[in-house]
DNA sequence: GACCAGGTATTGC
DNA sequence: GCAATACATGGT
């Protein structure tokens, strides 16, 4: 795996605990392990079954890419922009908490929040690294504690999730065994989990490759780049297609400049009708 | 100093 | 069912 491949997979917005170092290597915490991975040692790292699983080495991505590129020229452009994206097999609990926090935040802010959460409640792993807190650890937190970390209205969502996990009402093993629609329904019973967060948990935490998280970027991209298409059109690899489209869109905001102008025009008009009067 | 961000729950029509 | 709105905050 070359450095471009690491950049694609770890920098495409699917994970929040990896950082790119000045020399092009990446450092991250997964479970209770810390890994510094570079193009030079990647092959050796995935000799270890744990990391092979995490990087999803058993999936033939080249084959899937081929099918995608033949399906739609716009999708082919997104694939060619960052072809080496792989869908990591992340921990579902961590994915749930991370994407509960992600609401109305940009990725740098999400990374900051997750970092503060781990420092406050996770187990130390040495060298200034902390594990993602387990449900029992997070269950000790009160809403005000989490608000103090800057989580805002998302604080109660984490409290509720931790409580449900500890009490056994939230069981990822049970959800993993369900068909997609039912798994999604099970997750959306949790406070603060709507269709987007549920699909993120399914795709990134339970590796359901047909889950298709639809956020602001994906909604924009679907309207502009894939008019008339919907998630199901992308088939069993819709989740991977979604990741290609998400990353491509975020790196090409100019594609949506017209829509942004429209939004600003509407905002301005709304303001002129209701000037601030304190 | 706006603008915007990997949304969700609630409310009102 | 669907649009509007509140919810909190910080990165750029």
Short mmCIF file of C-alpha atoms (C1' of nucleotides) in Angstrom, two decimals:
data_model
loop_
_atom_site.label_atom_id
_atom_site.label_comp_id
_atom_site.label_asym_id
_atom_site.label_seq_id
_atom_site.Cartn_x
_atom_site.Cartn_y
_atom_site.Cartn_z
CA UNK A 1 0.00 0.00 0.00
CA UNK A 2 1.53 3.32 -1.01
CA UNK A 3 1.13 6.60 0.87
CA UNK A 4 -1.69 7.65 -1.45
CA UNK A 5 -3.63 4.56 -0.41
CA UNK A 6 -3.24 5.38 3.27
CA UNK A 7 -4.31 8.96 2.62
CA UNK A 8 -7.40 7.78 0.76
CA UNK A 9 -8.57 5.26 3.35
CA UNK A 10 -7.67 7.11 6.55
CA UNK A 11 -8.33 10.61 5.25
CA UNK A 12 -11.65 10.15 3.48
CA UNK A 13 -13.77 11.05 6.52
CA UNK A 14 -14.87 7.62 7.71
CA UNK A 15 -12.74 7.62 10.89
CA UNK A 16 -11.79 10.28 13.43
CA UNK A 17 -8.84 8.90 15.38
CA UNK A 18 -6.12 8.81 12.73
CA UNK A 19 -3.72 11.68 12.17
CA UNK A 20 -1.36 12.22 9.31
CA UNK A 21 2.20 12.90 10.44
CA UNK A 22 4.51 15.29 8.61
CA UNK A 23 6.44 12.39 7.08
CA UNK A 24 3.29 10.94 5.49
CA UNK A 25 2.81 8.13 8.01
CA UNK A 26 -0.49 7.86 9.94
CA UNK A 27 -0.95 7.28 13.64
CA UNK A 28 -4.17 6.05 15.18
CA UNK A 29 -5.78 4.26 18.09
CA UNK A 30 -8.02 1.27 17.45
CA UNK A 31 -9.39 -0.61 20.43
CA UNK A 32 -6.51 -0.70 22.90
CA UNK A 33 -3.85 -0.64 20.18
CA UNK A 34 -1.83 2.24 18.80
CA UNK A 35 -0.47 1.93 15.29
CA UNK A 36 1.92 4.10 13.33
CA UNK A 37 1.53 2.96 9.77
CA UNK A 38 3.45 4.02 6.70
CA UNK A 39 3.69 2.71 3.15
CA UNK A 40 6.86 0.92 4.27
CA UNK A 41 5.36 -1.05 7.16
CA UNK A 42 1.75 -1.46 6.06
CA UNK A 43 2.35 -4.91 4.59
CA UNK A 44 3.94 -6.04 7.81
CA UNK A 45 1.16 -4.50 9.93
CA UNK A 46 -1.58 -6.42 8.16
CA UNK A 47 0.23 -9.70 8.73
CA UNK A 48 -1.39 -9.30 12.14
CA UNK A 49 -4.93 -10.66 11.99
CA UNK A 50 -6.33 -7.75 13.99
CA UNK A 51 -5.07 -5.13 11.55
CA UNK A 52 -5.90 -7.26 8.53
CA UNK A 53 -9.47 -7.34 9.79
CA UNK A 54 -9.53 -3.63 10.53
CA UNK A 55 -8.27 -2.72 7.06
CA UNK A 56 -10.67 -5.23 5.50
CA UNK A 57 -7.94 -7.05 3.64
CA UNK A 58 -10.19 -9.96 2.69
CA UNK A 59 -12.33 -7.83 0.39
CA UNK A 60 -11.37 -7.57 -3.28
CA UNK A 61 -11.70 -3.81 -3.76
CA UNK A 62 -10.20 -3.80 -7.23
CA UNK A 63 -13.02 -5.99 -8.46
CA UNK A 64 -15.70 -3.80 -6.88
CA UNK A 65 -14.06 -0.66 -8.32
CA UNK A 66 -14.26 -2.16 -11.76
CA UNK A 67 -17.97 -2.77 -11.47
CA UNK A 68 -18.60 0.72 -10.11
CA UNK A 69 -16.72 2.47 -12.87
CA UNK A 70 -18.74 0.65 -15.48
CA UNK A 71 -21.99 1.58 -13.80
CA UNK A 72 -21.93 5.36 -14.01
CA UNK A 73 -19.41 7.86 -15.42
CA UNK A 74 -19.91 10.28 -12.52
CA UNK A 75 -19.23 7.49 -10.06
CA UNK A 76 -16.17 6.55 -12.09
CA UNK A 77 -14.83 10.09 -11.64
CA UNK A 78 -15.29 9.87 -7.88
CA UNK A 79 -13.63 6.45 -7.78
CA UNK A 80 -10.66 7.63 -9.84
CA UNK A 81 -10.15 10.59 -7.52
CA UNK A 82 -9.32 8.34 -4.54
CA UNK A 83 -9.43 4.75 -5.77
CA UNK A 84 -7.70 3.19 -2.77
CA UNK A 85 -10.51 3.91 -0.29
CA UNK A 86 -11.35 0.84 1.80
CA UNK A 87 -14.19 0.66 4.32
CA UNK A 88 -12.56 0.09 7.69
CA UNK A 89 -14.08 -2.39 10.13
CA UNK A 90 -14.51 -0.04 13.06
CA UNK A 91 -15.95 -0.82 16.45
CA UNK A 92 -19.74 -0.27 16.40
CA UNK A 93 -19.84 1.38 19.82
CA UNK A 94 -17.17 3.86 18.81
CA UNK A 95 -18.91 4.47 15.49
CA UNK A 96 -22.21 5.12 17.25
CA UNK A 97 -20.74 7.65 19.68
CA UNK A 98 -18.61 9.33 17.02
CA UNK A 99 -21.51 9.84 14.65
CA UNK A 100 -23.84 10.93 17.45
CA UNK A 101 -21.30 13.69 18.01
CA UNK A 102 -20.96 14.40 14.29
CA UNK A 103 -24.33 16.12 13.95
CA UNK A 104 -23.95 19.59 12.49
CA UNK A 105 -20.17 19.51 12.91
CA UNK A 106 -17.36 19.58 10.42
CA UNK A 107 -14.79 16.80 10.51
CA UNK A 108 -12.03 18.73 12.33
CA UNK A 109 -14.47 19.54 15.10
CA UNK A 110 -15.67 15.92 15.33
CA UNK A 111 -12.06 14.80 15.71
CA UNK A 112 -11.55 17.31 18.50
CA UNK A 113 -14.67 16.17 20.34
CA UNK A 114 -13.75 12.50 20.06
CA UNK A 115 -10.25 13.28 21.29
CA UNK A 116 -11.60 15.12 24.35
CA UNK A 117 -14.01 12.27 25.05
CA UNK A 118 -11.19 9.71 24.99
CA UNK A 119 -8.94 11.84 27.21
CA UNK A 120 -11.72 12.35 29.73
CA UNK A 121 -13.13 8.80 29.93
CA UNK A 122 -10.90 6.38 28.03
CA UNK A 123 -8.14 4.20 29.45
CA UNK A 124 -4.62 5.54 29.01
CA UNK A 125 -2.50 3.55 26.56
CA UNK A 126 0.81 5.27 27.16
CA UNK A 127 2.58 7.98 25.15
CA UNK A 128 -0.32 10.39 25.56
CA UNK A 129 -2.78 8.03 23.86
CA UNK A 130 -6.19 6.98 25.13
CA UNK A 131 -8.58 4.21 24.18
CA UNK A 132 -12.12 5.07 23.18
CA UNK A 133 -14.18 4.81 26.39
CA UNK A 134 -16.20 1.64 26.82
CA UNK A 135 -19.91 2.02 27.66
CA UNK A 136 -19.29 1.38 31.37
CA UNK A 137 -16.69 4.14 31.42
CA UNK A 138 -18.92 6.61 29.60
CA UNK A 139 -21.90 5.70 31.78
CA UNK A 140 -20.13 7.51 34.63
CA UNK A 141 -20.53 10.80 32.73
CA UNK A 142 -23.38 13.21 33.47
CA UNK A 143 -24.93 15.42 30.84
CA UNK A 144 -23.28 18.51 32.30
CA UNK A 145 -19.88 16.80 32.21
CA UNK A 146 -20.22 16.15 28.51
CA UNK A 147 -21.58 19.62 27.82
CA UNK A 148 -18.44 20.92 29.51
CA UNK A 149 -16.48 19.10 26.80
CA UNK A 150 -18.28 21.21 24.20
CA UNK A 151 -20.74 18.59 22.99
CA UNK A 152 -23.82 20.83 23.32
CA UNK A 153 -27.16 19.14 22.75
CA UNK A 154 -25.37 15.93 21.72
CA UNK A 155 -24.38 15.30 25.34
CA UNK A 156 -27.66 13.64 26.30
CA UNK A 157 -27.44 11.33 23.29
CA UNK A 158 -24.14 9.89 24.56
CA UNK A 159 -25.50 9.52 28.10
CA UNK A 160 -28.52 7.63 26.82
CA UNK A 161 -26.44 5.41 24.54
CA UNK A 162 -24.07 4.48 27.35
CA UNK A 163 -26.97 3.70 29.65
CA UNK A 164 -28.65 1.52 27.03
CA UNK A 165 -25.43 -0.31 26.26
CA UNK A 166 -24.69 -1.02 29.91
CA UNK A 167 -28.23 -2.18 30.55
CA UNK A 168 -28.13 -4.45 27.52
CA UNK A 169 -30.92 -2.71 25.63
CA UNK A 170 -28.38 -1.82 22.98
CA UNK A 171 -26.88 -5.05 21.66
CA UNK A 172 -24.82 -4.76 18.48
CA UNK A 173 -24.70 -8.54 18.13
CA UNK A 174 -28.46 -8.65 17.91
CA UNK A 175 -28.61 -5.73 15.47
CA UNK A 176 -25.88 -7.22 13.30
CA UNK A 177 -28.00 -10.32 12.74
CA UNK A 178 -30.99 -8.35 11.39
CA UNK A 179 -31.82 -7.49 7.78
CA UNK A 180 -30.76 -3.94 6.88
CA UNK A 181 -34.13 -2.25 7.30
CA UNK A 182 -34.77 -3.86 10.67
CA UNK A 183 -31.24 -3.14 11.88
CA UNK A 184 -31.76 0.48 10.91
CA UNK A 185 -35.09 0.56 12.74
CA UNK A 186 -33.49 -0.91 15.84
CA UNK A 187 -30.79 1.74 15.88
CA UNK A 188 -33.17 4.65 15.31
CA UNK A 189 -34.96 3.74 18.52
CA UNK A 190 -31.96 5.24 20.30
CA UNK A 191 -32.22 8.89 21.24
CA UNK A 192 -30.41 11.08 18.74
CA UNK A 193 -30.08 8.34 16.14
CA UNK A 194 -31.87 9.12 12.89
CA UNK A 195 -31.42 7.52 9.47
CA UNK A 196 -28.01 9.11 8.82
CA UNK A 197 -26.35 8.09 12.08
CA UNK A 198 -27.95 4.64 11.88
CA UNK A 199 -26.50 4.07 8.44
CA UNK A 200 -23.07 5.26 9.60
CA UNK A 201 -23.13 2.73 12.43
CA UNK A 202 -24.21 0.02 10.02
CA UNK A 203 -21.61 0.84 7.39
CA UNK A 204 -18.57 1.76 9.48
CA UNK A 205 -19.29 -0.20 12.65
CA UNK A 206 -21.03 -3.32 11.36
CA UNK A 207 -19.58 -3.31 7.83
CA UNK A 208 -22.95 -3.38 6.12
CA UNK A 209 -21.76 -2.33 2.69
CA UNK A 210 -25.27 -1.69 1.43
CA UNK A 211 -25.94 0.98 4.07
CA UNK A 212 -25.87 4.45 2.51
CA UNK A 213 -25.42 7.35 4.96
CA UNK A 214 -26.93 10.46 3.42
CA UNK A 215 -25.54 13.71 4.83
CA UNK A 216 -25.48 17.25 3.41
CA UNK A 217 -22.65 16.42 1.01
CA UNK A 218 -24.29 13.27 -0.28
CA UNK A 219 -27.64 15.04 -0.71
CA UNK A 220 -25.94 17.78 -2.72
CA UNK A 221 -23.97 15.27 -4.77
CA UNK A 222 -27.01 13.15 -5.54
CA UNK A 223 -28.94 16.18 -6.75
CA UNK A 224 -26.10 17.59 -8.83
CA UNK A 225 -24.07 14.59 -10.00
CA UNK A 226 -26.59 11.75 -9.90
CA UNK A 227 -29.99 13.23 -10.78
CA UNK A 228 -32.72 10.61 -10.77
CA UNK A 229 -30.56 8.08 -8.96
CA UNK A 230 -31.06 6.80 -5.45
CA UNK A 231 -29.05 4.74 -2.97
CA UNK A 232 -30.47 1.40 -4.06
CA UNK A 233 -29.23 2.04 -7.61
CA UNK A 234 -25.66 1.58 -6.38
CA UNK A 235 -26.39 -2.02 -5.45
CA UNK A 236 -24.76 -4.13 -2.74
CA UNK A 237 -21.72 -1.80 -2.57
CA UNK A 238 -23.76 1.37 -2.08
CA UNK A 239 -21.89 2.17 1.13
CA UNK A 240 -18.53 2.15 -0.62
CA UNK A 241 -19.96 4.20 -3.49
CA UNK A 242 -21.23 6.65 -0.89
CA UNK A 243 -17.72 6.98 0.56
CA UNK A 244 -16.22 7.70 -2.87
CA UNK A 245 -18.92 10.29 -3.55
CA UNK A 246 -18.57 11.89 -0.12
CA UNK A 247 -14.82 12.30 -0.37
CA UNK A 248 -14.93 13.50 -3.98
CA UNK A 249 -17.64 16.04 -3.16
CA UNK A 250 -15.88 17.42 -0.10
CA UNK A 251 -12.72 17.88 -2.12
CA UNK A 252 -14.59 19.60 -4.99
CA UNK A 253 -16.90 22.15 -3.35
CA UNK A 254 -16.80 24.20 -6.54
CA UNK A 255 -19.13 21.63 -8.10
CA UNK A 256 -21.87 22.96 -5.83
CA UNK A 257 -21.11 26.68 -6.06
CA UNK A 258 -24.44 27.47 -7.72
CA UNK A 259 -26.39 25.83 -4.96
CA UNK A 260 -24.39 27.69 -2.34
CA UNK A 261 -25.17 31.02 -4.02
CA UNK A 262 -28.85 30.11 -3.99
CA UNK A 263 -28.72 29.34 -0.28
CA UNK A 264 -26.99 32.61 0.50
CA UNK A 265 -29.53 34.55 -1.54
CA UNK A 266 -32.34 32.91 0.41
CA UNK A 267 -30.61 33.60 3.74
CA UNK A 268 -30.10 37.24 2.84
CA UNK A 269 -33.72 37.64 1.82
CA UNK A 270 -34.87 36.06 5.08
CA UNK A 271 -32.66 38.40 7.09
CA UNK A 272 -33.93 41.50 5.34
CA UNK A 273 -37.49 40.57 6.30
CA UNK A 274 -36.66 40.07 9.98
CA UNK A 275 -33.83 42.40 11.02
CA UNK A 276 -32.26 41.68 14.39
CA UNK A 277 -34.01 43.61 17.12
CA UNK A 278 -32.76 42.77 20.59
"C1'" DG B 1 -17.60 37.85 11.70
"C1'" DA B 2 -20.34 35.37 8.69
"C1'" DC B 3 -21.07 30.88 7.08
"C1'" DC B 4 -21.43 26.17 7.56
"C1'" DA B 5 -20.89 21.62 9.36
"C1'" DG B 6 -21.17 13.61 7.84
"C1'" DG B 7 -28.69 15.67 11.95
"C1'" DT B 8 -32.51 14.83 14.95
"C1'" DA B 9 -36.79 15.70 17.40
"C1'" DT B 10 -40.70 18.36 17.62
"C1'" DT B 11 -44.32 21.05 15.94
"C1'" DG B 12 -47.78 22.76 12.94
"C1'" DC B 13 -50.18 22.61 8.65
"C1'" DG C 1 -46.57 13.21 4.91
"C1'" DC C 2 -43.61 17.36 4.73
"C1'" DA C 3 -41.61 21.96 5.77
"C1'" DA C 4 -40.02 24.89 9.43
"C1'" DT C 5 -37.57 25.37 13.65
"C1'" DA C 6 -34.74 24.77 17.89
"C1'" DC C 7 -30.85 22.75 19.49
"C1'" DA C 8 -24.98 24.32 20.82
"C1'" DT C 9 -20.60 25.09 19.13
"C1'" DG C 10 -16.38 25.89 16.84
"C1'" DG C 11 -13.44 25.49 12.33
"C1'" DT C 12 -12.31 28.21 8.45
#
